[in-house]
CSV table of C-alpha atoms (C1' of nucleotides) in Angstrom, one decimal:
chain,number,residue,atom,x,y,z
A,99,MET,CA,45.0,104.4,74.8
A,100,ALA,CA,47.8,105.7,77.0
A,101,SER,CA,47.1,109.1,78.5
A,102,THR,CA,48.5,111.6,80.9
A,103,ALA,CA,45.1,113.1,81.4
A,104,PRO,CA,43.6,113.3,84.9
A,105,PRO,CA,41.4,110.3,85.8
A,106,THR,CA,38.2,112.0,84.9
A,107,ASP,CA,37.3,114.8,82.6
A,108,ARG,CA,35.7,117.1,85.1
A,109,PRO,CA,37.0,120.6,85.2
A,110,PRO,CA,39.8,121.2,87.8
A,111,ARG,CA,38.7,122.2,91.2
A,112,TYR,CA,40.7,124.4,93.6
A,113,TRP,CA,41.8,124.0,97.2
A,114,LEU,CA,43.7,125.8,99.9
A,115,MET,CA,46.0,123.6,101.9
A,116,LYS,CA,47.6,124.7,105.1
A,117,SER,CA,51.2,123.7,106.0
A,118,GLU,CA,53.3,124.9,108.9
A,119,PRO,CA,56.4,126.2,107.2
A,120,ASP,CA,58.5,124.8,110.0
A,121,GLU,CA,57.4,121.3,108.8
A,122,CYS,CA,57.0,121.9,105.1
A,123,SER,CA,57.3,125.3,103.5
A,124,ILE,CA,56.8,126.1,99.8
A,125,ASP,CA,60.6,126.2,99.6
A,126,ASP,CA,60.8,122.7,101.0
A,127,ALA,CA,58.3,121.4,98.5
A,128,LEU,CA,60.1,123.0,95.6
A,129,ALA,CA,63.3,121.5,96.8
A,130,ALA,CA,61.8,118.0,97.0
A,131,PRO,CA,62.2,115.4,94.1
A,132,GLN,CA,59.7,116.3,91.4
A,133,HIS,CA,58.8,119.3,93.6
A,134,THR,CA,56.4,116.8,95.2
A,135,VAL,CA,55.7,116.1,98.8
A,136,PRO,CA,53.3,113.6,100.6
A,137,TRP,CA,50.8,115.7,102.5
A,138,THR,CA,51.1,113.9,105.8
A,139,GLY,CA,49.4,114.6,109.1
A,140,VAL,CA,45.8,115.4,108.1
A,141,ARG,CA,43.9,114.2,111.2
A,142,ASN,CA,40.5,115.7,110.6
A,143,TYR,CA,37.7,113.7,109.0
A,144,GLN,CA,36.3,116.6,106.9
A,145,ALA,CA,39.7,117.3,105.4
A,146,ARG,CA,40.4,113.6,104.8
A,147,ASN,CA,37.1,113.3,103.0
A,148,PHE,CA,37.9,116.2,100.7
A,149,MET,CA,41.1,114.3,99.7
A,150,ARG,CA,39.4,111.0,99.4
A,151,ASP,CA,36.1,112.1,97.7
A,152,ASP,CA,36.7,115.4,96.0
A,153,MET,CA,40.3,116.1,95.1
A,154,GLN,CA,41.8,114.8,91.9
A,155,VAL,CA,45.1,114.9,90.1
A,156,GLY,CA,45.5,118.2,88.4
A,157,ASP,CA,43.4,120.2,90.8
A,158,GLY,CA,44.9,123.6,91.8
A,159,VAL,CA,46.2,124.2,95.3
A,160,LEU,CA,46.9,127.4,97.1
A,161,PHE,CA,49.9,126.5,99.3
A,162,TYR,CA,49.2,128.3,102.6
A,163,HIS,CA,51.7,128.9,105.5
A,164,SER,CA,50.0,128.7,108.9
A,165,SER,CA,51.1,128.9,112.5
A,166,CYS,CA,54.0,131.1,111.7
A,167,PRO,CA,55.1,134.7,111.8
A,168,GLU,CA,53.7,135.5,108.4
A,169,PRO,CA,50.6,133.4,107.7
A,170,GLY,CA,49.3,133.6,104.1
A,171,ILE,CA,49.4,132.1,100.6
A,172,ALA,CA,53.0,131.3,99.8
A,173,GLY,CA,52.8,129.4,96.5
A,174,ILE,CA,50.8,127.6,93.9
A,175,ALA,CA,50.7,123.8,93.6
A,176,ARG,CA,48.7,121.0,92.2
A,177,VAL,CA,47.3,117.7,93.4
A,178,ALA,CA,49.7,115.1,92.1
A,179,SER,CA,48.3,111.7,93.2
A,180,ALA,CA,45.3,109.9,94.4
A,181,THR,CA,45.0,109.2,98.1
A,182,ARG,CA,46.9,106.4,99.9
A,183,PRO,CA,47.2,105.5,103.6
A,184,ASP,CA,49.3,108.0,105.6
A,185,PRO,CA,52.2,105.9,107.0
A,186,THR,CA,52.8,108.3,109.9
A,187,GLN,CA,49.6,107.1,111.6
A,188,PHE,CA,51.3,103.8,112.3
A,189,ASP,CA,54.6,105.2,113.4
A,190,PRO,CA,54.8,105.5,117.2
A,191,GLU,CA,57.7,107.9,116.8
A,192,SER,CA,55.7,110.3,114.7
A,193,PRO,CA,53.7,113.2,116.2
A,194,TYR,CA,50.9,112.1,113.9
A,195,PHE,CA,50.8,108.6,115.3
A,196,ASP,CA,47.2,107.4,115.9
A,197,PRO,CA,47.1,104.2,118.0
A,198,LYS,CA,43.4,103.9,117.3
A,199,SER,CA,43.8,103.5,113.5
A,200,PRO,CA,43.5,99.8,112.5
A,201,THR,CA,46.4,98.7,110.3
A,202,ASP,CA,44.0,96.7,108.1
A,203,ARG,CA,41.7,99.7,107.7
A,204,PRO,CA,43.8,102.8,107.9
A,205,ARG,CA,41.9,105.8,109.1
A,206,TRP,CA,44.1,108.5,107.7
A,207,LEU,CA,45.0,109.2,104.1
A,208,LEU,CA,47.4,111.5,102.2
A,209,LEU,CA,48.0,112.5,98.7
A,210,ASP,CA,51.0,114.0,96.9
A,211,VAL,CA,51.2,117.8,96.3
A,212,GLN,CA,53.4,119.1,93.6
A,213,ALA,CA,54.7,122.7,94.1
A,214,LEU,CA,54.5,124.7,90.9
A,215,ARG,CA,55.9,128.0,92.0
A,216,LYS,CA,56.6,130.3,95.0
A,217,THR,CA,54.6,133.5,95.1
A,218,PRO,CA,55.2,136.7,97.0
A,219,LEU,CA,53.4,136.1,100.3
A,220,ILE,CA,49.8,137.1,100.3
A,221,SER,CA,49.1,137.8,103.9
A,222,LEU,CA,45.8,137.3,105.7
A,223,ALA,CA,45.4,141.1,105.9
A,224,GLU,CA,45.9,141.4,102.1
A,225,LEU,CA,43.4,138.6,101.5
A,226,ARG,CA,40.8,140.2,103.8
A,227,ALA,CA,41.2,143.5,102.0
A,228,VAL,CA,39.9,142.0,98.8
A,229,PRO,CA,36.1,142.3,98.8
A,230,ALA,CA,35.7,139.4,96.2
A,231,LEU,CA,37.4,137.1,98.7
A,232,ALA,CA,35.2,137.9,101.7
A,233,GLU,CA,33.5,134.5,101.6
A,234,MET,CA,36.7,132.5,101.3
A,235,ARG,CA,36.6,129.6,103.8
A,236,VAL,CA,40.0,130.3,105.2
A,237,LEU,CA,39.0,133.8,106.1
A,238,GLN,CA,35.8,132.8,108.0
A,239,ARG,CA,35.8,133.2,111.7
A,240,GLY,CA,36.9,130.1,113.6
A,241,ASN,CA,38.0,128.2,110.5
A,242,ARG,CA,40.4,125.5,111.4
A,243,LEU,CA,40.2,123.1,108.5
A,244,SER,CA,43.6,122.4,107.0
A,245,ILE,CA,42.1,121.8,103.6
A,246,THR,CA,39.3,124.0,102.2
A,247,PRO,CA,37.6,124.3,98.8
A,248,VAL,CA,38.4,127.5,96.8
A,249,THR,CA,35.8,128.6,94.2
A,250,ASP,CA,36.8,129.2,90.6
A,251,ALA,CA,36.2,132.9,91.1
A,252,GLU,CA,38.4,133.0,94.2
A,253,TRP,CA,41.1,131.1,92.4
A,254,ALA,CA,41.0,133.5,89.5
A,255,ARG,CA,41.1,136.5,91.7
A,256,ILE,CA,44.0,135.3,93.7
A,257,LEU,CA,46.0,134.6,90.6
A,258,THR,CA,45.8,138.3,89.8
A,259,LEU,CA,47.4,139.0,93.1
A,260,VAL,CA,50.5,136.8,92.6
B,160,DG,C1',51.3,133.0,125.9
B,161,DC,C1',46.5,134.1,125.3
B,162,DC,C1',42.1,132.8,124.0
B,163,DA,C1',38.2,132.0,120.8
B,164,DA,C1',36.4,128.4,118.1
B,165,DC,C1',35.8,124.0,117.1
B,166,DG,C1',36.3,118.7,116.9
B,167,DT,C1',36.5,114.6,119.7
B,168,DT,C1',35.7,111.8,123.6
B,169,DG,C1',33.2,109.4,126.8
B,170,DG,C1',29.8,109.0,130.7
B,171,DC,C1',25.1,108.6,131.1
C,43,DG,C1',21.9,110.5,121.3
C,44,DC,C1',23.0,114.3,124.5
C,45,DC,C1',26.4,117.3,126.1
C,46,DA,C1',30.2,118.6,129.3
C,47,DA,C1',35.0,118.3,129.5
C,48,DC,C1',38.9,118.3,127.2
C,49,DG,C1',42.4,118.9,123.5
C,50,DT,C1',43.8,121.3,119.4
C,51,DT,C1',44.2,125.0,116.1
C,52,DG,C1',46.0,129.2,114.8
C,53,DG,C1',45.9,134.2,114.6
C,54,DC,C1',47.4,137.8,117.4
DNA sequence: GCCAACGTTGGC
DNA sequence: GCCAACGTTGGC
């Protein structure tokens, strides 16, 4: 039977994904065809494994702007594909080129992210001011992961802020 | 530009 | 497998 349902029937999970707005902002993603962009450039094994093992089509995404004048949550998105090899790892012209990645066994993956809407920016300071979000991964000291899980409760609380 | 935190690399 | 050196991230 044909279906547009996600590949499994598990409930959606939620994620926060960091993007430098100079490279791909929420506006860039919304301007892309189908509002969808390939999430290139993940070069951390833990983040890769989240994509490969835990993220599924339909999962919710907090689109986070990092390394910019106003870091924070800038929009809502969804996971829009399964993983596939990230072509930039094989492109010597790309800043994400990885000469150690074997072409027959690509080390790095990406998936598509579909932007759903832009939100008023929720700054780090605003996030930190919400007691219910105190345990959020992205707010923990020294956190550098570009993809982090978001709990159901954190997701629901953030949606009340946007 | 600073610097704390963390991941990766590579010699042993 | 240890661990020091190094590179990167990312807020400030």
